[in-house]
Coordinates of C-alpha atoms in Angstrom, one line a residue:
M1 CA 19.3 -12.3 -12.9
H2 CA 22.0 -9.8 -12.1
S3 CA 22.9 -10.1 -16.5
V4 CA 19.1 -9.7 -15.4
V5 CA 18.4 -7.1 -14.0
A6 CA 20.9 -5.1 -16.4
S7 CA 19.7 -6.0 -19.7
M8 CA 15.7 -4.6 -18.4
Q9 CA 17.4 -1.0 -17.2
K10 CA 19.6 -1.0 -20.8
L11 CA 16.0 -2.0 -22.5
K12 CA 14.3 1.0 -20.5
R13 CA 17.2 3.7 -21.5
S14 CA 17.4 2.7 -25.0
K15 CA 15.3 4.8 -27.7
T16 CA 13.4 2.2 -29.5
F17 CA 12.0 1.1 -26.1
V18 CA 10.3 5.2 -24.7
K19 CA 8.8 5.6 -27.5
Y20 CA 7.0 3.1 -28.5
E21 CA 7.2 2.0 -24.2
G22 CA 3.2 3.7 -24.1
I23 CA 2.4 1.2 -26.9
L24 CA 3.2 -1.7 -25.3
I25 CA 1.5 -0.7 -22.9
L26 CA -1.7 -0.9 -23.8
L27 CA -1.4 -3.9 -26.3
L28 CA -0.4 -5.8 -23.5
L29 CA -3.4 -4.2 -21.5
V30 CA -6.5 -5.3 -24.5
L31 CA -3.7 -9.6 -23.7
L32 CA -4.9 -8.9 -20.4
C33 CA -8.3 -8.2 -19.9
W34 CA -9.4 -10.1 -23.4
G35 CA -7.0 -13.3 -22.2
V36 CA -9.8 -12.5 -18.1
F37 CA -12.7 -13.5 -20.6
K38 CA -11.8 -15.5 -22.8
I39 CA -10.4 -18.5 -19.9
L40 CA -13.3 -17.3 -18.3
V41 CA -15.9 -18.1 -20.9
P42 CA -14.7 -19.3 -23.6
N43 CA -17.6 -20.7 -26.1
K44 CA -19.5 -16.9 -25.5
F45 CA -16.2 -13.9 -25.8
G46 CA -13.9 -13.5 -28.2
A47 CA -14.1 -14.6 -30.8
P48 CA -12.8 -12.9 -33.8
G49 CA -16.3 -12.0 -35.3
Q50 CA -16.8 -10.7 -32.0
L51 CA -13.9 -8.2 -31.4
V52 CA -14.2 -7.3 -34.8
S53 CA -18.3 -5.8 -33.3
Y54 CA -16.2 -4.6 -30.2
L55 CA -14.2 -2.3 -32.2
Q56 CA -17.0 -0.6 -34.2
S57 CA -18.7 -0.4 -31.6
S58 CA -15.5 1.2 -29.0
L59 CA -14.9 3.2 -32.6
I60 CA -18.4 5.7 -31.9
Y61 CA -16.9 6.4 -28.6
A62 CA -13.1 6.9 -29.3
V63 CA -14.6 10.1 -31.9
G64 CA -16.7 11.3 -29.6
G65 CA -13.3 11.4 -26.4
C66 CA -11.1 12.8 -28.4
G67 CA -13.2 15.5 -28.9
L68 CA -13.5 16.0 -25.1
Y69 CA -9.8 15.6 -25.5
Y70 CA -9.4 19.1 -25.9
I71 CA -10.9 20.3 -22.9
V72 CA -10.4 17.5 -20.5
V73 CA -7.1 18.3 -20.8
M74 CA -7.7 21.8 -20.0
G75 CA -8.4 21.1 -16.6
L76 CA -12.7 21.1 -17.4
F77 CA -15.5 19.3 -17.8
D78 CA -18.2 19.1 -21.0
F79 CA -21.2 17.2 -19.1
S80 CA -23.9 18.6 -22.5
I81 CA -22.4 15.1 -25.4
G82 CA -24.9 12.8 -24.1
A83 CA -27.2 15.4 -24.8
N84 CA -25.9 16.9 -27.9
V85 CA -25.7 13.5 -29.4
V86 CA -29.0 13.2 -29.5
L87 CA -30.2 15.9 -31.0
S88 CA -27.9 16.1 -34.2
S89 CA -29.0 11.8 -34.2
I90 CA -32.7 13.8 -35.0
L91 CA -31.4 16.2 -37.3
A92 CA -29.1 13.5 -38.9
C93 CA -32.4 11.3 -39.1
V94 CA -35.0 14.7 -40.9
F95 CA -32.2 15.9 -43.2
A96 CA -31.4 13.0 -44.2
S97 CA -34.9 12.4 -45.1
Q98 CA -34.5 15.4 -46.9
F99 CA -30.6 15.7 -49.1
G100 CA -28.9 12.3 -48.4
Y101 CA -25.8 11.8 -47.4
I102 CA -25.6 15.4 -47.8
G103 CA -28.5 16.2 -45.3
L104 CA -26.5 12.7 -42.6
I105 CA -23.5 14.4 -42.5
V106 CA -23.7 17.7 -42.4
A107 CA -26.6 18.7 -40.6
P108 CA -24.7 16.5 -37.1
V109 CA -21.4 18.2 -37.9
I110 CA -23.6 22.1 -38.1
C111 CA -25.1 21.1 -34.2
G112 CA -22.5 19.3 -32.7
T113 CA -19.7 22.4 -33.6
L114 CA -23.0 24.8 -32.6
I115 CA -23.2 23.7 -29.1
G116 CA -19.8 23.3 -29.0
L117 CA -20.0 27.2 -29.1
L118 CA -22.5 28.2 -26.7
N119 CA -20.9 25.4 -24.3
G120 CA -17.9 28.0 -25.1
V121 CA -19.2 31.3 -24.8
V122 CA -22.5 30.9 -22.4
Y123 CA -18.9 28.9 -20.2
V124 CA -16.3 32.5 -20.9
K125 CA -19.2 34.6 -20.1
L126 CA -20.9 33.7 -17.1
H127 CA -17.4 32.8 -15.4
I128 CA -18.5 29.7 -13.3
P129 CA -17.1 26.0 -13.8
S130 CA -17.8 24.2 -16.7
M131 CA -19.5 21.3 -15.3
I132 CA -21.8 23.8 -14.3
V133 CA -22.8 25.9 -16.8
T134 CA -22.6 22.3 -19.3
V135 CA -25.1 20.0 -17.2
G136 CA -27.6 23.3 -17.6
L137 CA -27.1 23.8 -21.0
A138 CA -28.0 19.3 -21.4
L139 CA -31.7 20.5 -20.1
I140 CA -31.9 23.2 -22.9
Y141 CA -30.5 20.8 -25.0
E142 CA -32.7 17.4 -24.0
S143 CA -36.2 19.7 -23.9
L144 CA -35.2 21.0 -28.4
S145 CA -35.2 17.6 -28.7
V146 CA -38.2 16.5 -27.5
F147 CA -39.9 19.4 -28.9
A148 CA -38.7 18.9 -32.6
T149 CA -39.6 16.0 -32.4
Q150 CA -43.2 16.4 -30.3
G151 CA -41.6 12.7 -27.5
Q152 CA -42.4 10.7 -31.3
E153 CA -39.1 8.2 -32.5
Q154 CA -36.4 9.5 -35.0
I155 CA -35.6 6.4 -37.9
L156 CA -32.8 6.6 -40.3
N157 CA -34.3 5.4 -43.6
A158 CA -32.1 1.7 -43.8
Q159 CA -30.7 2.9 -47.5
Y160 CA -28.2 5.7 -45.8
A161 CA -27.8 3.7 -42.5
V162 CA -23.6 2.7 -44.9
F163 CA -22.1 4.6 -41.5
G164 CA -22.8 2.0 -39.4
S165 CA -21.0 -1.5 -41.0
Y166 CA -17.1 -1.0 -42.1
P167 CA -16.3 0.2 -43.2
A168 CA -17.6 3.0 -44.1
N169 CA -17.7 3.8 -40.0
L170 CA -13.5 2.8 -39.9
I171 CA -13.1 5.0 -43.0
L172 CA -14.9 8.0 -41.3
A173 CA -13.6 7.2 -37.9
L174 CA -9.8 7.1 -39.0
L175 CA -10.5 10.7 -40.8
A176 CA -11.3 12.2 -37.2
F177 CA -8.1 10.4 -35.4
F178 CA -6.0 11.3 -37.7
L179 CA -7.2 14.7 -38.2
C180 CA -7.9 15.3 -34.0
S181 CA -3.5 14.1 -34.1
F182 CA -2.3 17.0 -36.4
I183 CA -4.5 19.7 -34.6
I184 CA -3.1 18.9 -31.3
Q185 CA 0.9 18.4 -32.8
Y186 CA 1.5 20.3 -35.9
T187 CA -0.8 23.6 -34.6
K188 CA -1.7 26.8 -31.9
V189 CA -4.9 25.1 -30.6
G190 CA -3.3 22.1 -30.3
T191 CA 0.2 24.1 -28.3
Y192 CA -1.8 27.1 -26.8
T193 CA -3.9 23.6 -25.2
Y194 CA -1.5 21.4 -22.9
A195 CA -0.1 25.1 -22.5
I196 CA -3.6 26.5 -20.9
G197 CA -4.0 22.5 -19.6
S198 CA -0.1 22.1 -17.9
N199 CA -0.5 26.4 -16.4
E200 CA -3.2 28.7 -17.2
F201 CA -2.0 31.6 -14.9
V202 CA 1.7 31.3 -17.1
A203 CA 0.0 31.0 -20.2
K204 CA -2.0 34.2 -20.2
N205 CA 1.4 36.1 -19.1
M206 CA 2.6 34.9 -22.2
G207 CA 0.5 35.6 -24.0
V208 CA -2.0 33.0 -24.8
N209 CA -5.6 34.8 -25.1
V210 CA -7.1 32.2 -22.6
N211 CA -10.9 32.8 -23.0
R212 CA -10.5 32.0 -27.0
Y213 CA -8.6 29.2 -26.8
K214 CA -10.9 28.1 -24.4
V215 CA -14.0 27.7 -26.9
V216 CA -11.8 26.6 -29.8
A217 CA -11.5 23.1 -27.9
F218 CA -15.3 23.6 -26.9
V219 CA -16.4 24.0 -30.4
L220 CA -14.0 21.7 -31.7
C221 CA -15.2 19.2 -28.8
G222 CA -18.8 19.3 -30.6
F223 CA -17.3 19.0 -34.4
F224 CA -16.0 15.4 -32.9
V225 CA -19.3 15.0 -31.7
G226 CA -20.9 16.0 -34.9
I227 CA -19.4 13.7 -36.3
M228 CA -19.4 10.2 -33.5
S229 CA -23.5 11.2 -33.7
V230 CA -23.1 10.9 -37.7
L231 CA -21.5 6.6 -36.5
T232 CA -24.5 7.0 -33.3
I233 CA -27.5 7.3 -35.6
S234 CA -25.9 4.9 -37.8
Y235 CA -25.2 2.3 -36.5
G236 CA -28.2 2.2 -34.0
S237 CA -30.6 3.1 -36.6
S238 CA -33.2 5.1 -34.3
M239 CA -33.2 7.9 -31.5
T240 CA -36.3 8.9 -29.0
A241 CA -35.9 12.1 -27.4
A242 CA -33.7 12.6 -23.8
S243 CA -35.8 14.5 -21.3
N244 CA -35.0 14.2 -17.1
M245 CA -30.7 14.5 -17.7
S246 CA -30.9 10.9 -19.3
S247 CA -28.8 12.1 -22.2
M248 CA -26.1 11.8 -19.1
V249 CA -25.6 8.1 -19.6
R250 CA -24.4 8.3 -23.2
N251 CA -21.5 11.0 -21.4
F252 CA -19.3 8.3 -19.7
T253 CA -18.1 5.9 -22.1
P254 CA -16.4 8.6 -24.1
L255 CA -15.0 10.0 -21.6
M256 CA -13.4 7.4 -20.1
G257 CA -11.8 7.3 -23.2
T258 CA -10.0 10.7 -22.8
F259 CA -9.0 8.7 -19.6
F260 CA -7.0 6.9 -21.0
G261 CA -5.8 9.7 -23.9
L262 CA -4.7 11.5 -21.1
A263 CA -2.6 8.6 -18.9
F264 CA -1.0 8.0 -21.7
K265 CA 0.0 11.0 -22.9
K266 CA 3.5 11.4 -21.2
Y267 CA 3.7 8.7 -23.6
G268 CA 3.3 10.9 -27.2
H269 CA 0.1 8.9 -28.4
P270 CA -3.0 9.8 -26.5
V271 CA -5.4 9.6 -29.8
L272 CA -4.4 5.8 -30.0
A273 CA -4.5 5.7 -26.2
I274 CA -8.2 6.6 -26.2
V275 CA -9.1 4.2 -29.3
V276 CA -7.8 1.3 -27.9
G277 CA -8.8 2.5 -24.4
E278 CA -12.4 2.6 -25.4
F279 CA -11.8 -1.1 -27.2
I280 CA -10.6 -2.6 -23.4
I281 CA -13.7 -0.5 -22.2
S282 CA -15.3 -2.5 -24.6
L283 CA -13.9 -5.5 -23.9
I284 CA -14.9 -5.7 -20.3
F285 CA -18.9 -4.2 -21.0
N286 CA -18.7 -7.1 -23.5
G287 CA -16.6 -9.7 -21.2
F288 CA -19.0 -9.3 -18.3
V289 CA -21.9 -9.8 -20.6
A290 CA -21.1 -13.4 -21.8
I291 CA -20.3 -13.8 -18.3
G292 CA -24.8 -13.0 -17.0
A293 CA -22.9 -10.3 -14.9
P294 CA -24.9 -7.6 -13.4
S295 CA -25.1 -4.5 -14.6
T296 CA -23.5 -2.9 -11.6
I297 CA -22.0 -6.2 -10.9
Q298 CA -20.8 -4.3 -14.3
N299 CA -20.7 -1.1 -13.9
V300 CA -18.5 -1.1 -10.6
V301 CA -15.1 -3.3 -11.6
T302 CA -15.8 -1.0 -15.0
G303 CA -14.6 1.7 -12.6
A304 CA -12.0 0.5 -10.4
A305 CA -10.1 -0.4 -13.6
L306 CA -10.6 2.1 -15.2
L307 CA -9.3 3.9 -11.7
L308 CA -6.7 1.3 -11.9
I309 CA -5.7 1.5 -15.0
V310 CA -5.2 5.0 -14.8
M311 CA -3.6 5.4 -11.1
A312 CA -0.3 2.6 -12.4
T313 CA 0.2 4.6 -15.7
T314 CA 0.2 8.4 -13.9
K315 CA 3.6 9.0 -12.0
P316 CA 2.6 11.9 -9.2
V317 CA 4.8 14.9 -9.0
K318 CA 5.5 15.4 -5.8
G319 CA 3.8 18.4 -4.4
A320 CA 1.8 19.1 -7.3
V321 CA -1.8 20.4 -7.3
V322 CA -4.4 17.4 -8.2
K323 CA -7.6 19.6 -9.2

């Protein structure tokens, strides 16, 4: 027994184990979620073809989660990304019918980025919490989507739906993940983002233009939400304008993936954690669908599972202020 404990302690101290500890935990979580539902409903869940389908849907949310990561790591929130996705997807349909694939890609990315810029500027200028700013602006974006479509459903021509299936959706998502990782690890924006998130006051005293980099973070968030819109409209093929805060439901799945990124950033793999986290959430959702559980029970258990995962992977620091 003593030798086994000693071996485990030696393994934990090894550089290789430390480097890949986060990845191992994520893989174990995937196996755990898959195994539980596979045992409960072996004939309705977890076949190879179904896993590919779960992965394809999770890629969409993971791209949005990457954008959210830049602002959430600073302690900010953006509750307008659902309205952003709706408006950007509507523009994708309109411009794809006129300019083909160029319109399908460029229009939502520009729309998403401009919305991110507006969110950031309004937040910095008004000096009020980001949550309130983005909820208020979400109502405006929803109204714009209703005004632009007159309440009519917008349908993407089937000939432009290549990003709704493998391999084009995977290629576009991978490009977004690599870009997000590069910015986080190798650019000044990534360094200052972590510095502001760690201690905004100290970062400001060291000469970091905090307001400027907060706006940059919102712009990056909007840019990745624009890419998410391309994948969303290609996968679903239609979009209806939102009103009365109905777009809010689109905020939470990307945000849950972002929480995985925050929980695993100490292991140095935040983007990988976002992608795998969204896949785990997709496994849980589809597992409950296979069981036939009511949607209210699905939401309760999924929320509880997310809190447990984040709690288990986050080491509390004594005396630290939890915001």
